[in-house]
Tab-separated table of N, CA and C in Angstrom:
chain	number	residue	atom	x	y	z
A	1	UNK	N	-13.478	-1.619	-10.046
A	1	UNK	CA	-12.379	-1.220	-10.915
A	1	UNK	C	-11.114	-1.095	-10.084
A	2	UNK	N	-10.034	-1.705	-10.590
A	2	UNK	CA	-8.772	-1.636	-9.884
A	2	UNK	C	-8.137	-0.287	-10.100
A	3	UNK	N	-7.778	0.379	-9.026
A	3	UNK	CA	-7.212	1.701	-9.148
A	3	UNK	C	-6.164	1.936	-8.076
A	4	UNK	N	-5.099	2.606	-8.482
A	4	UNK	CA	-4.063	3.033	-7.556
A	4	UNK	C	-4.007	4.552	-7.580
A	5	UNK	N	-3.839	5.139	-6.418
A	5	UNK	CA	-3.788	6.593	-6.309
A	5	UNK	C	-2.532	6.988	-5.556
A	6	UNK	N	-1.684	7.788	-6.207
A	6	UNK	CA	-0.462	8.264	-5.580
A	6	UNK	C	-0.701	9.609	-4.897
A	7	UNK	N	0.046	9.851	-3.851
A	7	UNK	CA	0.004	11.139	-3.171
A	7	UNK	C	1.329	11.368	-2.471
A	8	UNK	N	1.534	12.600	-2.008
A	8	UNK	CA	2.720	12.902	-1.225
A	8	UNK	C	3.801	13.683	-1.952
A	9	UNK	N	3.602	13.929	-3.234
A	9	UNK	CA	4.595	14.691	-3.967
A	9	UNK	C	4.576	16.157	-3.563
A	10	UNK	N	5.546	16.897	-4.095
A	10	UNK	CA	5.609	18.319	-3.804
A	10	UNK	C	6.940	18.902	-4.180
A	11	UNK	N	7.151	20.115	-3.729
A	11	UNK	CA	8.406	20.829	-3.970
A	11	UNK	C	9.271	20.737	-2.722
A	12	UNK	N	10.501	20.323	-2.902
A	12	UNK	CA	11.404	20.166	-1.763
A	12	UNK	C	12.795	20.620	-2.176
A	13	UNK	N	13.548	21.119	-1.224
A	13	UNK	CA	14.911	21.552	-1.515
A	13	UNK	C	15.839	20.349	-1.597
A	14	UNK	N	16.940	20.488	-2.311
A	14	UNK	CA	17.926	19.409	-2.351
A	14	UNK	C	18.347	19.001	-0.941
A	15	UNK	N	18.423	17.711	-0.729
A	15	UNK	CA	18.734	17.177	0.584
A	15	UNK	C	17.519	16.905	1.436
A	16	UNK	N	16.369	17.337	0.986
A	16	UNK	CA	15.144	17.142	1.732
A	16	UNK	C	14.547	15.760	1.550
A	17	UNK	N	13.380	15.556	2.165
A	17	UNK	CA	12.714	14.257	2.140
A	17	UNK	C	11.241	14.403	1.775
A	18	UNK	N	10.723	13.355	1.198
A	18	UNK	CA	9.292	13.223	0.938
A	18	UNK	C	8.909	11.763	1.115
A	19	UNK	N	7.655	11.537	1.472
A	19	UNK	CA	7.146	10.171	1.501
A	19	UNK	C	5.939	10.086	0.570
A	20	UNK	N	6.077	9.260	-0.426
A	20	UNK	CA	4.975	9.030	-1.356
A	20	UNK	C	4.135	7.859	-0.878
A	21	UNK	N	2.844	7.941	-1.139
A	21	UNK	CA	1.918	6.855	-0.795
A	21	UNK	C	1.199	6.384	-2.051
A	22	UNK	N	0.910	5.108	-2.084
A	22	UNK	CA	0.184	4.494	-3.192
A	22	UNK	C	-0.952	3.695	-2.568
A	23	UNK	N	-2.161	4.216	-2.706
A	23	UNK	CA	-3.343	3.601	-2.086
A	23	UNK	C	-4.140	2.860	-3.144
A	24	UNK	N	-4.497	1.626	-2.840
A	24	UNK	CA	-5.284	0.822	-3.771
A	24	UNK	C	-6.755	0.896	-3.433
A	25	UNK	N	-7.569	0.947	-4.456
A	25	UNK	CA	-9.020	0.866	-4.259
A	25	UNK	C	-9.580	-0.135	-5.265
A	26	UNK	N	-10.618	-0.829	-4.859
A	26	UNK	CA	-11.233	-1.799	-5.749
A	26	UNK	C	-10.576	-3.163	-5.709
A	27	UNK	N	-9.449	-3.287	-5.007
A	27	UNK	CA	-8.803	-4.579	-4.871
A	27	UNK	C	-7.862	-4.516	-3.675
A	28	UNK	N	-7.446	-5.680	-3.218
A	28	UNK	CA	-6.515	-5.726	-2.125
A	28	UNK	C	-5.100	-5.892	-2.673
A	29	UNK	N	-4.193	-5.149	-2.056
A	29	UNK	CA	-2.812	-5.174	-2.533
A	29	UNK	C	-2.063	-6.442	-2.139
A	30	UNK	N	-2.637	-7.229	-1.248
A	30	UNK	CA	-1.915	-8.351	-0.642
A	30	UNK	C	-1.218	-9.255	-1.657
A	31	UNK	N	-1.836	-9.442	-2.817
A	31	UNK	CA	-1.335	-10.443	-3.755
A	31	UNK	C	-0.472	-9.877	-4.861
A	32	UNK	N	-0.176	-8.589	-4.760
A	32	UNK	CA	0.513	-7.930	-5.868
A	32	UNK	C	1.853	-7.348	-5.452
A	33	UNK	N	2.846	-7.570	-6.295
A	33	UNK	CA	4.059	-6.767	-6.187
A	33	UNK	C	3.724	-5.375	-6.706
A	34	UNK	N	4.260	-4.369	-6.059
A	34	UNK	CA	3.989	-2.983	-6.431
A	34	UNK	C	5.291	-2.289	-6.787
A	35	UNK	N	5.269	-1.614	-7.906
A	35	UNK	CA	6.448	-0.886	-8.349
A	35	UNK	C	6.218	0.609	-8.352
A	36	UNK	N	7.279	1.327	-8.088
A	36	UNK	CA	7.293	2.777	-8.267
A	36	UNK	C	8.140	3.078	-9.499
A	37	UNK	N	7.619	3.916	-10.359
A	37	UNK	CA	8.293	4.353	-11.563
A	37	UNK	C	8.280	5.880	-11.599
A	38	UNK	N	9.144	6.437	-12.397
A	38	UNK	CA	9.140	7.890	-12.545
A	38	UNK	C	9.449	8.270	-13.986
A	39	UNK	N	8.964	9.443	-14.342
A	39	UNK	CA	9.215	9.946	-15.688
A	39	UNK	C	9.492	11.432	-15.614
A	40	UNK	N	10.679	11.794	-16.038
A	40	UNK	CA	11.070	13.192	-16.104
A	40	UNK	C	10.780	13.725	-17.501
A	41	UNK	N	10.622	15.035	-17.640
A	41	UNK	CA	10.327	15.610	-18.959
A	41	UNK	C	11.369	15.209	-19.991
A	42	UNK	N	10.896	14.714	-21.129
A	42	UNK	CA	11.791	14.351	-22.210
A	42	UNK	C	12.517	13.038	-22.028
A	43	UNK	N	12.187	12.315	-20.949
A	43	UNK	CA	12.868	11.045	-20.684
A	43	UNK	C	11.853	9.912	-20.623
A	44	UNK	N	12.365	8.690	-20.773
A	44	UNK	CA	11.490	7.529	-20.688
A	44	UNK	C	11.171	7.221	-19.222
A	45	UNK	N	10.046	6.533	-19.047
A	45	UNK	CA	9.686	6.091	-17.707
A	45	UNK	C	10.709	5.065	-17.225
A	46	UNK	N	11.121	5.194	-15.977
A	46	UNK	CA	12.118	4.272	-15.438
A	46	UNK	C	11.650	3.680	-14.113
A	47	UNK	N	12.087	2.466	-13.866
A	47	UNK	CA	11.770	1.830	-12.607
A	47	UNK	C	12.602	2.406	-11.490
A	48	UNK	N	11.974	2.702	-10.377
A	48	UNK	CA	12.651	3.267	-9.215
A	48	UNK	C	12.816	2.216	-8.127
A	49	UNK	N	11.713	1.520	-7.833
A	49	UNK	CA	11.758	0.546	-6.755
A	49	UNK	C	10.567	-0.382	-6.882
A	50	UNK	N	10.681	-1.534	-6.236
A	50	UNK	CA	9.592	-2.501	-6.275
A	50	UNK	C	9.617	-3.315	-4.984
A	51	UNK	N	8.424	-3.683	-4.531
A	51	UNK	CA	8.324	-4.532	-3.345
A	51	UNK	C	7.441	-5.726	-3.684
A	52	UNK	N	7.844	-6.897	-3.255
A	52	UNK	CA	7.071	-8.109	-3.527
A	52	UNK	C	5.771	-8.088	-2.744
A	53	UNK	N	4.888	-9.011	-3.065
A	53	UNK	CA	3.574	-9.036	-2.418
A	53	UNK	C	3.693	-9.234	-0.911
A	54	UNK	N	4.666	-10.006	-0.492
A	54	UNK	CA	4.846	-10.257	0.941
A	54	UNK	C	5.624	-9.156	1.643
A	55	UNK	N	6.295	-8.348	0.845
A	55	UNK	CA	7.168	-7.327	1.419
A	55	UNK	C	8.553	-7.844	1.717
A	56	UNK	N	8.784	-9.117	1.457
A	56	UNK	CA	10.054	-9.715	1.806
A	56	UNK	C	11.176	-9.447	0.831
A	57	UNK	N	10.822	-8.948	-0.336
A	57	UNK	CA	11.836	-8.676	-1.354
A	57	UNK	C	11.649	-7.272	-1.897
A	58	UNK	N	12.730	-6.533	-1.977
A	58	UNK	CA	12.676	-5.187	-2.519
A	58	UNK	C	13.784	-4.989	-3.548
A	59	UNK	N	13.547	-4.088	-4.465
A	59	UNK	CA	14.531	-3.755	-5.488
A	59	UNK	C	14.620	-2.249	-5.624
A	60	UNK	N	15.804	-1.771	-5.992
A	60	UNK	CA	16.012	-0.345	-6.153
A	60	UNK	C	16.897	-0.070	-7.369
A	61	UNK	N	16.600	1.023	-8.026
A	61	UNK	CA	17.503	1.490	-9.070
A	61	UNK	C	18.802	1.945	-8.415
A	62	UNK	N	19.900	1.788	-9.113
A	62	UNK	CA	21.193	2.187	-8.552
A	62	UNK	C	21.204	3.654	-8.146
A	63	UNK	N	20.490	4.468	-8.893
A	63	UNK	CA	20.497	5.913	-8.646
A	63	UNK	C	19.817	6.303	-7.330
A	64	UNK	N	19.025	5.394	-6.748
A	64	UNK	CA	18.305	5.737	-5.515
A	64	UNK	C	18.683	4.855	-4.336
A	65	UNK	N	19.528	3.864	-4.558
A	65	UNK	CA	19.923	2.968	-3.465
A	65	UNK	C	20.567	3.752	-2.336
A	66	UNK	N	20.146	3.413	-1.132
A	66	UNK	CA	20.676	4.092	0.042
A	66	UNK	C	19.952	5.375	0.383
A	67	UNK	N	19.098	5.844	-0.521
A	67	UNK	CA	18.355	7.083	-0.270
A	67	UNK	C	16.855	6.840	-0.188
A	68	UNK	N	16.355	5.909	-0.966
A	68	UNK	CA	14.916	5.611	-1.006
A	68	UNK	C	14.646	4.282	-0.312
A	69	UNK	N	13.482	4.200	0.324
A	69	UNK	CA	13.059	2.958	0.964
A	69	UNK	C	11.600	2.694	0.620
A	70	UNK	N	11.345	1.512	0.090
A	70	UNK	CA	9.979	1.118	-0.224
A	70	UNK	C	9.447	0.220	0.886
A	71	UNK	N	8.182	0.374	1.200
A	71	UNK	CA	7.566	-0.467	2.221
A	71	UNK	C	6.081	-0.591	1.900
A	72	UNK	N	5.454	-1.548	2.577
A	72	UNK	CA	4.026	-1.709	2.347
A	72	UNK	C	3.331	-2.023	3.658
A	73	UNK	N	2.079	-1.575	3.735
A	73	UNK	CA	1.213	-1.868	4.864
A	73	UNK	C	-0.060	-2.449	4.263
A	74	UNK	N	-0.110	-3.757	4.186
A	74	UNK	CA	-1.258	-4.402	3.544
A	74	UNK	C	-2.557	-4.144	4.299
A	75	UNK	N	-2.470	-3.932	5.595
A	75	UNK	CA	-3.678	-3.632	6.372
A	75	UNK	C	-4.294	-2.307	5.935
A	76	UNK	N	-3.436	-1.406	5.463
A	76	UNK	CA	-3.915	-0.109	4.991
A	76	UNK	C	-4.017	-0.064	3.474
A	77	UNK	N	-3.702	-1.210	2.851
A	77	UNK	CA	-3.774	-1.284	1.383
A	77	UNK	C	-2.923	-0.212	0.716
A	78	UNK	N	-1.754	0.012	1.294
A	78	UNK	CA	-0.918	1.127	0.866
A	78	UNK	C	0.552	0.698	0.768
A	79	UNK	N	1.211	1.238	-0.250
A	79	UNK	CA	2.650	1.080	-0.403
A	79	UNK	C	3.271	2.472	-0.320
A	80	UNK	N	4.414	2.552	0.338
A	80	UNK	CA	5.075	3.833	0.549
A	80	UNK	C	6.437	3.863	-0.148
A	81	UNK	N	6.863	5.057	-0.472
A	81	UNK	CA	8.221	5.270	-0.947
A	81	UNK	C	8.796	6.448	-0.167
A	82	UNK	N	9.667	6.126	0.778
A	82	UNK	CA	10.336	7.164	1.555
A	82	UNK	C	11.559	7.621	0.779
A	83	UNK	N	11.623	8.892	0.494
A	83	UNK	CA	12.709	9.448	-0.320
A	83	UNK	C	13.493	10.451	0.524
A	84	UNK	N	14.732	10.142	0.773
A	84	UNK	CA	15.611	11.014	1.545
A	84	UNK	C	16.754	11.517	0.675
A	85	UNK	N	17.420	12.540	1.145
A	85	UNK	CA	18.582	13.105	0.433
A	85	UNK	C	18.248	13.356	-1.034
A	86	UNK	N	17.140	13.983	-1.250
A	86	UNK	CA	16.673	14.191	-2.617
A	86	UNK	C	17.605	15.099	-3.403
A	87	UNK	N	17.703	14.797	-4.686
A	87	UNK	CA	18.566	15.531	-5.600
A	87	UNK	C	17.721	16.130	-6.723
A	88	UNK	N	18.202	17.174	-7.362
A	88	UNK	CA	17.447	17.749	-8.486
A	88	UNK	C	17.123	16.719	-9.569
A	89	UNK	N	18.000	15.753	-9.759
A	89	UNK	CA	17.750	14.739	-10.786
A	89	UNK	C	16.643	13.761	-10.404
A	90	UNK	N	16.145	13.846	-9.182
A	90	UNK	CA	14.992	13.040	-8.786
A	90	UNK	C	13.679	13.676	-9.227
A	91	UNK	N	13.748	14.875	-9.747
A	91	UNK	CA	12.549	15.561	-10.204
A	91	UNK	C	11.876	14.785	-11.320
A	92	UNK	N	10.601	14.468	-11.122
A	92	UNK	CA	9.850	13.660	-12.087
A	92	UNK	C	8.425	13.501	-11.581
A	93	UNK	N	7.586	12.944	-12.437
A	93	UNK	CA	6.287	12.466	-12.004
A	93	UNK	C	6.471	11.008	-11.581
A	94	UNK	N	6.020	10.696	-10.382
A	94	UNK	CA	6.175	9.358	-9.830
A	94	UNK	C	4.841	8.616	-9.906
A	95	UNK	N	4.931	7.381	-10.374
A	95	UNK	CA	3.764	6.533	-10.537
A	95	UNK	C	3.950	5.231	-9.775
A	96	UNK	N	2.852	4.673	-9.296
A	96	UNK	CA	2.899	3.312	-8.783
A	96	UNK	C	2.020	2.433	-9.678
A	97	UNK	N	2.334	1.158	-9.680
A	97	UNK	CA	1.602	0.216	-10.513
A	97	UNK	C	1.734	-1.178	-9.913
A	98	UNK	N	0.791	-2.041	-10.270
A	98	UNK	CA	0.766	-3.408	-9.754
A	98	UNK	C	1.247	-4.382	-10.816
A	99	UNK	N	2.109	-5.308	-10.418
A	99	UNK	CA	2.594	-6.314	-11.360
A	99	UNK	C	1.453	-7.232	-11.776
A	100	UNK	N	1.403	-7.579	-13.054
A	100	UNK	CA	0.339	-8.436	-13.567
A	100	UNK	C	0.406	-9.834	-12.960
A	101	UNK	N	1.619	-10.313	-12.725
A	101	UNK	CA	1.788	-11.666	-12.265
A	101	UNK	C	2.552	-11.680	-10.956
A	102	UNK	N	2.294	-12.689	-10.157
A	102	UNK	CA	2.918	-12.765	-8.839
A	102	UNK	C	4.413	-13.052	-8.925
A	103	UNK	N	4.833	-13.659	-10.005
A	103	UNK	CA	6.257	-13.964	-10.151
A	103	UNK	C	6.632	-13.841	-11.623
A	104	UNK	N	7.920	-13.815	-11.871
A	104	UNK	CA	8.396	-13.760	-13.244
A	104	UNK	C	8.427	-12.378	-13.840
A	105	UNK	N	7.994	-11.385	-13.075
A	105	UNK	CA	8.036	-10.035	-13.622
A	105	UNK	C	9.442	-9.483	-13.472
A	106	UNK	N	9.746	-8.540	-14.344
A	106	UNK	CA	11.006	-7.813	-14.265
A	106	UNK	C	10.689	-6.494	-13.589
A	107	UNK	N	11.217	-6.266	-12.413
A	107	UNK	CA	10.722	-5.204	-11.567
A	107	UNK	C	10.841	-3.824	-12.186
A	108	UNK	N	11.809	-3.613	-13.076
A	108	UNK	CA	12.018	-2.281	-13.643
A	108	UNK	C	11.363	-2.116	-15.015
A	109	UNK	N	10.688	-3.165	-15.483
A	109	UNK	CA	10.047	-3.127	-16.798
A	109	UNK	C	8.576	-2.778	-16.642
A	110	UNK	N	8.209	-1.571	-17.027
A	110	UNK	CA	6.845	-1.090	-16.813
A	110	UNK	C	5.807	-1.873	-17.612
A	111	UNK	N	6.223	-2.582	-18.653
A	111	UNK	CA	5.254	-3.336	-19.462
A	111	UNK	C	4.634	-4.494	-18.689
A	112	UNK	N	5.238	-4.884	-17.575
A	112	UNK	CA	4.695	-5.960	-16.766
A	112	UNK	C	3.799	-5.480	-15.642
A	113	UNK	N	3.441	-4.224	-15.665
A	113	UNK	CA	2.658	-3.619	-14.591
A	113	UNK	C	1.409	-2.950	-15.163
A	114	UNK	N	0.375	-2.870	-14.312
A	114	UNK	CA	-0.861	-2.232	-14.735
A	114	UNK	C	-1.510	-1.491	-13.586
A	115	UNK	N	-2.744	-1.066	-13.831
A	115	UNK	CA	-3.504	-0.287	-12.849
A	115	UNK	C	-2.725	0.954	-12.432
A	116	UNK	N	-2.174	1.633	-13.405
A	116	UNK	CA	-1.358	2.818	-13.133
A	116	UNK	C	-2.189	3.930	-12.512
A	117	UNK	N	-1.566	4.584	-11.528
A	117	UNK	CA	-2.190	5.768	-10.969
A	117	UNK	C	-1.965	6.974	-11.865
A	118	UNK	N	-2.439	8.121	-11.417
A	118	UNK	CA	-2.333	9.346	-12.209
A	118	UNK	C	-0.975	10.023	-12.028
A	119	UNK	N	-0.228	9.577	-11.039
A	119	UNK	CA	1.093	10.128	-10.792
A	119	UNK	C	1.071	11.293	-9.820
A	120	UNK	N	2.203	11.521	-9.194
A	120	UNK	CA	2.364	12.660	-8.295
A	120	UNK	C	3.694	13.346	-8.622
A	121	UNK	N	3.663	14.650	-8.714
A	121	UNK	CA	4.835	15.403	-9.128
A	121	UNK	C	5.784	15.604	-7.955
A	122	UNK	N	7.049	15.294	-8.177
A	122	UNK	CA	8.113	15.566	-7.215
A	122	UNK	C	9.088	16.530	-7.877
A	123	UNK	N	9.289	17.664	-7.242
A	123	UNK	CA	10.224	18.668	-7.760
A	123	UNK	C	11.252	18.979	-6.694
A	124	UNK	N	12.512	18.788	-7.048
A	124	UNK	CA	13.603	19.046	-6.118
A	124	UNK	C	14.376	20.244	-6.660
A	125	UNK	N	14.271	21.338	-5.955
A	125	UNK	CA	14.876	22.571	-6.440
A	125	UNK	C	15.079	23.539	-5.287
A	126	UNK	N	16.139	24.326	-5.397
A	126	UNK	CA	16.381	25.351	-4.398
A	126	UNK	C	15.772	26.685	-4.831
C-alpha cells in the first residue's frame, strides 16, 4: 500500500523554523513529484510547494517564497520542507502527497495528487 507519513510539525514562535519530513512507504519516491499542501481552519487546502521527481524543478506559493525550501533525498525516500521565518499565518495542518502523473500536473492543484498522509500540525504563535 502506498503511504506517505508527515512529521516535524509543532509549536514555534514567529520568526522560528521547522523542518517537515515526508517519508514514503510501500513505494519508491523516485518517480513521483511530491507536493506539500496546507489547510488552516475554515480555509481550503492550498498548495505550498512542489518538487519534481528528479528534484530539478521546484515551485512555491508566493506567500512562502524566500522562506520555505523543498528538497528530496531519494535514497532516504523522503521529501523535506524547510520552513524559516515562520509567521502566524503559516499555522495549518501540512500534508504531503504524490502527483498521479509524472508530467502535466498542476503543482498547486490537490486533485492531481494522491497517497495523502495524515498531516502534521504547524502552529506559529507567541
